[in-house]
Coordinates of C-alpha atoms in Angstrom, one line a residue:
M1 CA -15.3 -7.0 -21.7
I2 CA -13.4 -4.3 -23.5
I3 CA -12.6 -1.4 -21.2
K4 CA -12.4 2.1 -22.6
P5 CA -12.0 5.3 -20.6
M6 CA -15.3 7.0 -19.5
I7 CA -14.6 10.7 -19.2
R8 CA -16.9 13.4 -18.1
S9 CA -15.6 17.0 -17.8
N10 CA -12.0 16.1 -17.2
I11 CA -13.0 13.3 -14.8
C12 CA -12.5 9.7 -15.6
I13 CA -15.0 7.6 -13.8
N14 CA -13.5 4.1 -14.5
S15 CA -10.2 2.4 -14.6
H16 CA -8.3 -0.4 -16.3
P17 CA -6.9 -3.1 -13.9
I18 CA -4.2 -4.4 -16.3
G19 CA -3.1 -0.8 -17.2
C20 CA -3.0 0.2 -13.5
A21 CA -0.8 -2.8 -12.7
K22 CA 1.5 -2.1 -15.6
D23 CA 2.0 1.5 -14.7
T24 CA 2.9 0.4 -11.1
E25 CA 5.2 -2.2 -12.4
N26 CA 6.9 0.5 -14.6
Q27 CA 7.3 2.8 -11.6
I28 CA 8.9 -0.1 -9.7
Q29 CA 11.3 -0.8 -12.6
Y30 CA 12.3 2.9 -12.6
V31 CA 13.4 3.0 -9.1
I32 CA 15.2 -0.3 -9.3
S33 CA 17.3 1.2 -12.2
Q34 CA 17.9 4.3 -10.2
K35 CA 19.1 2.1 -7.3
A36 CA 21.7 0.7 -9.6
K37 CA 22.5 4.0 -11.2
R38 CA 23.0 5.9 -7.9
G39 CA 24.6 3.0 -6.1
V40 CA 21.9 3.1 -3.3
K41 CA 22.4 0.5 -0.5
S42 CA 19.6 -0.6 1.7
A43 CA 19.9 -0.8 5.5
K44 CA 20.6 -4.5 5.2
E45 CA 23.3 -3.7 2.7
G46 CA 24.9 -1.3 5.1
G47 CA 23.5 1.8 3.6
Y48 CA 21.7 4.9 5.1
A49 CA 18.0 3.9 4.4
P50 CA 14.7 3.4 6.2
K51 CA 13.8 0.0 7.4
T52 CA 10.2 0.2 8.2
V53 CA 7.9 2.7 6.6
L54 CA 4.2 3.7 7.0
V55 CA 2.6 5.3 4.0
L56 CA -0.8 7.0 4.7
G57 CA -2.6 7.5 1.4
C58 CA -0.4 4.8 -0.4
S59 CA -2.5 3.9 -3.5
T60 CA -1.9 6.7 -6.1
G61 CA 0.3 9.7 -6.9
Y62 CA 3.0 10.9 -4.5
G63 CA 1.9 8.3 -1.8
L64 CA 2.4 5.3 -4.1
A65 CA 5.6 6.7 -5.6
S66 CA 6.9 7.2 -2.1
R67 CA 6.1 3.7 -1.0
I68 CA 7.6 2.2 -4.2
S69 CA 11.0 4.3 -3.7
A70 CA 11.1 3.2 0.0
A71 CA 10.6 -0.5 -0.8
F72 CA 12.4 -1.0 -4.1
E73 CA 15.2 1.4 -4.0
Y74 CA 15.8 1.4 -0.3
G75 CA 14.7 -2.1 0.7
A76 CA 12.2 -1.0 3.3
D77 CA 9.3 -3.1 4.7
T78 CA 6.1 -1.1 4.3
I79 CA 2.6 -0.7 5.8
G80 CA 0.2 1.2 3.5
V81 CA -3.2 2.6 4.1
S82 CA -5.8 3.8 1.7
F83 CA -9.5 3.6 1.2
E84 CA -10.4 2.1 -2.2
K85 CA -13.4 0.6 -3.9
E86 CA -12.7 -3.1 -4.4
G87 CA -12.8 -4.6 -7.8
R88 CA -15.3 -7.4 -8.4
E89 CA -15.5 -9.9 -11.3
T90 CA -17.9 -7.8 -13.3
K91 CA -17.5 -4.4 -11.7
G92 CA -14.2 -2.3 -11.6
G93 CA -12.6 -1.0 -8.6
T94 CA -10.8 2.4 -8.1
P95 CA -7.2 2.7 -9.7
G96 CA -5.7 2.6 -6.3
W97 CA -7.2 -0.8 -5.5
Y98 CA -5.2 -2.3 -8.5
N99 CA -2.1 -0.3 -7.7
N100 CA -2.0 -1.7 -4.1
M101 CA -2.6 -5.3 -5.3
T102 CA 0.4 -4.9 -7.7
F103 CA 2.7 -3.4 -5.1
D104 CA 1.9 -6.1 -2.6
R105 CA 2.5 -8.8 -5.3
E106 CA 5.9 -7.3 -6.4
A107 CA 7.1 -6.5 -2.9
K108 CA 6.5 -10.1 -1.7
K109 CA 8.3 -11.3 -4.8
A110 CA 11.3 -9.2 -3.8
G111 CA 11.2 -10.6 -0.2
L112 CA 9.9 -7.5 1.4
K113 CA 7.3 -7.4 4.2
T114 CA 4.2 -5.6 3.0
V115 CA 0.7 -5.1 4.3
T116 CA -2.0 -2.8 2.9
F117 CA -5.0 -1.8 4.9
N118 CA -8.1 -0.8 3.0
M119 CA -9.5 1.5 5.7
D120 CA -10.4 5.0 6.7
A121 CA -7.0 6.5 7.7
F122 CA -8.7 9.2 9.6
S123 CA -10.1 6.8 12.1
D124 CA -8.6 5.7 15.5
E125 CA -9.6 2.2 14.6
C126 CA -7.2 2.3 11.6
R127 CA -4.4 3.8 13.8
Q128 CA -4.8 0.9 16.2
T129 CA -4.7 -1.6 13.4
V130 CA -1.5 -0.3 12.1
I131 CA 0.0 -0.1 15.6
D132 CA -0.9 -3.8 16.3
E133 CA 0.5 -4.9 12.8
V134 CA 3.9 -3.2 13.3
K135 CA 4.2 -4.6 16.8
K136 CA 3.5 -8.0 15.3
W137 CA 6.4 -7.4 13.0
G138 CA 8.6 -6.6 16.0
A139 CA 9.6 -3.4 14.3
K140 CA 9.3 0.4 14.7
F141 CA 8.6 3.0 12.0
D142 CA 11.6 5.2 11.0
L143 CA 9.7 7.0 8.3
I144 CA 6.0 8.0 8.1
V145 CA 4.7 9.5 4.9
Y146 CA 1.4 11.4 5.2
S147 CA -0.2 11.7 1.7
L148 CA -3.9 11.7 2.2
A149 CA -6.1 13.5 -0.2
S150 CA -9.7 13.0 0.6
P151 CA -12.7 15.3 0.1
V152 CA -14.2 14.3 3.5
R153 CA -13.0 13.5 7.0
T154 CA -15.0 12.4 10.1
D155 CA -13.6 13.7 13.4
P156 CA -12.7 10.7 15.6
D157 CA -13.8 12.5 18.7
T158 CA -17.1 14.3 17.7
K159 CA -18.1 11.9 14.8
V160 CA -18.9 15.1 12.7
M161 CA -18.1 14.7 9.0
Y162 CA -16.3 17.7 7.4
K163 CA -16.1 18.3 3.7
S164 CA -13.2 20.2 1.9
V165 CA -13.7 22.5 -1.2
I166 CA -11.3 24.1 -3.7
K167 CA -12.4 27.7 -3.7
P168 CA -10.9 31.1 -3.8
V169 CA -11.3 33.4 -0.8
G170 CA -12.8 36.9 -0.9
Q171 CA -13.7 36.9 -4.6
A172 CA -14.4 34.7 -7.6
Y173 CA -11.5 33.2 -9.6
G174 CA -11.8 32.6 -13.2
G175 CA -9.9 32.0 -16.4
L176 CA -9.3 29.7 -19.3
S177 CA -9.9 26.1 -18.8
L178 CA -8.6 23.3 -21.1
D179 CA -10.5 20.2 -21.9
M180 CA -7.6 17.7 -22.2
M181 CA -9.5 15.3 -24.4
T182 CA -10.7 17.7 -27.1
G183 CA -8.1 20.6 -26.7
V184 CA -11.0 23.1 -26.4
L185 CA -10.6 26.2 -24.3
S186 CA -13.5 27.7 -22.4
Q187 CA -14.0 30.2 -19.6
M188 CA -14.4 28.8 -16.1
E189 CA -15.1 30.6 -12.8
A190 CA -14.9 29.4 -9.2
Q191 CA -17.1 31.1 -6.7
P192 CA -15.6 32.3 -3.4
A193 CA -15.7 30.3 -0.2
Q194 CA -18.8 30.8 1.9
G195 CA -19.8 30.0 5.6
D196 CA -17.5 27.3 7.0
D197 CA -15.7 26.3 3.7
V198 CA -12.3 27.5 5.0
P199 CA -12.4 25.9 8.4
N200 CA -14.0 22.8 7.1
T201 CA -11.3 22.4 4.4
V202 CA -8.6 23.0 7.0
K203 CA -10.2 20.3 9.2
V204 CA -10.0 17.7 6.3
M205 CA -6.8 18.8 4.5
G206 CA -4.8 20.5 7.3
G207 CA -2.4 18.9 9.7
E208 CA -4.7 17.9 12.6
D209 CA -5.0 14.3 11.5
W210 CA -1.2 14.0 10.8
E211 CA -0.5 15.3 14.3
R212 CA -2.9 12.8 15.8
W213 CA -1.2 9.9 13.9
I214 CA 2.2 10.8 15.2
K215 CA 1.0 11.4 18.8
Q216 CA -0.7 7.9 19.0
L217 CA 2.2 6.1 17.3
M218 CA 4.6 7.8 19.8
E219 CA 2.4 6.8 22.7
A220 CA 2.3 3.3 21.4
G221 CA 6.0 3.1 21.4
V222 CA 6.3 2.2 17.7
L223 CA 8.5 5.1 16.5
A224 CA 12.2 4.3 16.0
D225 CA 14.9 6.6 17.2
G226 CA 15.5 9.3 14.5
C227 CA 12.0 8.7 13.0
R228 CA 11.2 11.2 10.3
T229 CA 7.7 12.0 9.0
L230 CA 6.8 13.7 5.9
A231 CA 3.7 15.5 4.4
Y232 CA 3.2 16.9 0.9
S233 CA 2.1 20.3 -0.2
Y234 CA 2.1 22.7 -3.3
I235 CA 2.9 26.3 -3.6
G236 CA 2.8 26.8 -7.4
P237 CA 3.1 29.9 -9.5
K238 CA 1.6 33.3 -8.7
L239 CA -1.2 32.9 -11.2
S240 CA -2.6 30.0 -9.2
H241 CA -2.3 31.5 -5.7
A242 CA -5.9 32.9 -5.7
I243 CA -7.4 29.5 -6.2
Y244 CA -4.8 27.4 -4.3
R245 CA -2.2 29.0 -2.1
D246 CA -4.5 31.9 -1.0
G247 CA -7.7 29.8 -1.3
T248 CA -9.4 27.2 0.9
I249 CA -6.9 24.5 0.1
G250 CA -3.9 26.9 0.7
A251 CA -5.4 27.6 4.2
A252 CA -5.3 23.9 4.9
K253 CA -1.7 23.5 3.5
K254 CA -0.6 26.5 5.7
D255 CA -2.0 24.6 8.7
L256 CA -0.2 21.5 7.7
E257 CA 3.1 23.5 7.5
A258 CA 2.5 25.0 10.9
R259 CA 1.7 21.7 12.5
A260 CA 4.9 20.2 11.0
H261 CA 6.8 22.4 13.5
N262 CA 4.7 21.1 16.4
I263 CA 5.4 17.6 15.4
S264 CA 9.0 18.1 15.0
K265 CA 9.2 19.3 18.6
S266 CA 7.3 16.2 19.8
L267 CA 9.8 14.0 18.0
E268 CA 12.9 15.8 19.4
K269 CA 13.0 13.4 22.3
I270 CA 13.7 10.5 19.9
G271 CA 15.9 12.5 17.6
G272 CA 13.3 12.8 14.9
A273 CA 11.8 15.5 12.8
A274 CA 8.8 16.4 10.6
Y275 CA 8.9 18.0 7.2
V276 CA 6.7 19.3 4.5
S277 CA 7.8 18.8 1.0
E278 CA 6.6 21.3 -1.5
N279 CA 6.2 19.3 -4.7
K280 CA 5.9 20.0 -8.4
G281 CA 2.5 20.5 -10.0
L282 CA 1.2 17.3 -11.7
I283 CA -2.1 16.2 -13.4
T284 CA -4.3 14.7 -10.7
R285 CA -8.0 14.1 -10.4
S286 CA -8.4 17.5 -8.7
S287 CA -6.0 19.7 -10.7
S288 CA -7.8 18.6 -13.8
V289 CA -10.9 20.6 -13.0
I290 CA -9.5 23.8 -11.4
P291 CA -9.7 26.9 -13.7
I292 CA -6.3 27.8 -15.3
I293 CA -4.5 24.9 -13.7
C294 CA -4.8 22.4 -16.4
L295 CA -3.7 24.9 -19.1
Y296 CA -0.8 26.0 -16.8
L297 CA 0.4 22.5 -16.5
G298 CA 0.2 21.9 -20.2
C299 CA 2.5 24.9 -20.8
L300 CA 4.7 23.9 -17.8
F301 CA 5.2 20.4 -19.2
K302 CA 6.1 21.7 -22.5
V303 CA 8.8 24.0 -21.2
M304 CA 10.2 21.5 -18.7
K305 CA 10.3 18.7 -21.3
E306 CA 12.3 21.0 -23.6
K307 CA 14.6 21.9 -20.8
G308 CA 15.0 18.2 -19.7
T309 CA 13.7 18.9 -16.2
H310 CA 10.2 17.4 -16.4
E311 CA 9.3 14.8 -13.7
G312 CA 6.4 12.7 -13.1
C313 CA 5.4 11.4 -9.6
I314 CA 7.9 8.6 -9.5
E315 CA 10.9 10.6 -10.7
Q316 CA 10.1 13.3 -8.2
M317 CA 9.7 11.0 -5.2
E318 CA 12.8 9.1 -6.1
R319 CA 14.8 12.4 -6.3
L320 CA 13.2 13.4 -2.9
F321 CA 14.4 10.3 -1.3
A322 CA 17.9 10.3 -2.9
E323 CA 18.8 13.9 -2.9
R324 CA 16.8 15.2 0.2
L325 CA 15.9 12.5 2.7
Y326 CA 18.6 10.0 2.5
R327 CA 21.7 11.9 1.5
A328 CA 25.2 10.6 2.4
D329 CA 25.7 13.5 4.8
K330 CA 22.5 12.5 6.6
K331 CA 21.2 16.1 6.4
V332 CA 17.9 17.2 5.0
P333 CA 18.2 20.5 3.0
T334 CA 15.3 22.9 3.6
D335 CA 14.4 26.5 2.9
E336 CA 14.2 29.3 5.6
E337 CA 10.8 28.0 6.7
G338 CA 12.0 24.5 7.1
R339 CA 10.3 23.1 4.0
I340 CA 11.8 20.7 1.6
R341 CA 11.7 22.2 -1.9
I342 CA 11.4 19.5 -4.5
D343 CA 9.5 22.0 -6.6
D344 CA 12.7 23.9 -7.4
W345 CA 12.7 22.9 -11.1
E346 CA 9.2 24.0 -11.6
L347 CA 9.7 27.4 -9.9
D348 CA 13.0 28.0 -11.6
P349 CA 12.7 31.7 -12.7
D350 CA 13.7 31.0 -16.3
T351 CA 11.1 28.2 -16.5
Q352 CA 8.3 30.4 -15.1
A353 CA 9.2 33.1 -17.5
K354 CA 8.9 30.8 -20.5
V355 CA 5.5 29.5 -19.2
D356 CA 4.3 33.0 -18.7
E357 CA 5.2 33.9 -22.2
L358 CA 3.4 30.8 -23.6
M359 CA 0.2 31.6 -21.6
S360 CA 0.1 35.3 -22.2
G361 CA -1.0 35.0 -25.9
I362 CA -2.7 31.6 -25.9
T363 CA -5.8 31.1 -28.0
Q364 CA -7.8 28.4 -29.4
E365 CA -5.9 28.6 -32.7
N366 CA -2.4 28.3 -31.1
V367 CA -3.1 26.2 -27.9
A368 CA -2.0 23.0 -29.5
E369 CA 1.5 24.6 -30.3
R370 CA 1.9 26.3 -26.9
C371 CA 0.6 23.6 -24.6
D372 CA 1.6 19.9 -24.2
I373 CA -1.9 18.7 -24.7
A374 CA -0.8 15.1 -25.6
G375 CA 1.4 15.0 -22.4
I376 CA -1.2 16.1 -19.9
R377 CA -3.9 13.9 -21.6
H378 CA -1.5 10.9 -21.3
D379 CA -0.8 11.6 -17.6
F380 CA -4.5 12.0 -17.1
L381 CA -5.4 8.7 -18.7
M382 CA -2.6 6.8 -17.1
I383 CA -3.7 7.7 -13.6
N384 CA -6.7 5.5 -14.4
G385 CA -4.7 2.7 -16.1
F386 CA -5.3 3.9 -19.7
D387 CA -2.7 4.9 -22.4
V388 CA 0.0 2.8 -20.6
P389 CA 2.6 1.5 -23.0
G390 CA 2.7 -2.3 -23.4
V391 CA -1.0 -2.8 -22.6
D392 CA -3.4 -4.3 -25.2
Y393 CA -6.5 -2.3 -24.7
E394 CA -8.4 -4.4 -27.3
K395 CA -8.0 -7.6 -25.2
E396 CA -11.0 -8.8 -23.3
V397 CA -10.9 -8.3 -19.5
T398 CA -12.8 -11.3 -18.1
D399 CA -12.4 -10.6 -14.3
M400 CA -12.3 -7.1 -12.9
S401 CA -11.0 -8.3 -9.6
K402 CA -7.7 -9.4 -11.0
I403 CA -4.6 -7.7 -12.4
D404 CA -3.4 -10.4 -14.7

């Protein structure tokens, strides 16, 4: 069959296995080239680097890029966890299913240990499975990346399922929305949170599960001395604070940041620490459908590309590892609240001023000039394995369970 993207309201509902595999391969090649450029040495080569890494939410975005950086630039053995729809011969799987397949294949080729569990990372069953596996390896984790982004979570103790929402708090939030595929602007409004929307979102996207993971791994004795753990968050520009930083998802991220301090205290006994990395805004499945955000990112990409500071997931995570987590001085630079700021280039005052200027007078007539529509469209398609250079999209895919 010939696979073309199926898009509904800035949401792509299918994926291309060959495209997903090629994109993952491209990310791997990028960090391999950076390893040579930076002169990075793995632990086996005598360098300061992680040896055994756990990535929770390993299949796409920052989680996948973190796993690739740890493995192919720093030589780490990795265990990954994500919950994906499996591809079958005549029915496609989720993009992450193909990304994980590609990562495991390439890691094994490189002589690295790798295991990927397709499980609910919020469950204690998953935690025990990971603990059993790393014990089987005779290893301990020295880095744990927490990059879960799920709309639902079932509490392991009560078995109650909670759902997260992306809504403002107190009042509606609206503004221009950009359809990436057509370039058409329209007004969109998100209604304010109601009832238990805020606590439920905190329950799903906050730090409770992260803290539970570290507690159980610690009790199982599978954390190495000096173990670090890392979770990801986003601050963004002031114009998005009402829907993000001050909205339901922002409440969850603030909980995540608060719990990082609790986790750090628990890791002190083994010389470890917990960090939240504030990352740059990127096109994701969720950011594509939030009012203002897609348009903002299009203007941001235009400005940052002109300044030479634009980064995708893999460039950003590679810089996070090389210039924050595994520096030669073994120190992790943070802001006054203990957060890693890899969003420094996005929130650069000059960059934000230029973005504000572009957005202030944007209309349907000039949106194509002021916004990098082609760039955000490309990123959106590539998440799902489409528009990846080097892939023949007119070629028949005879088996949707394979990546070659």
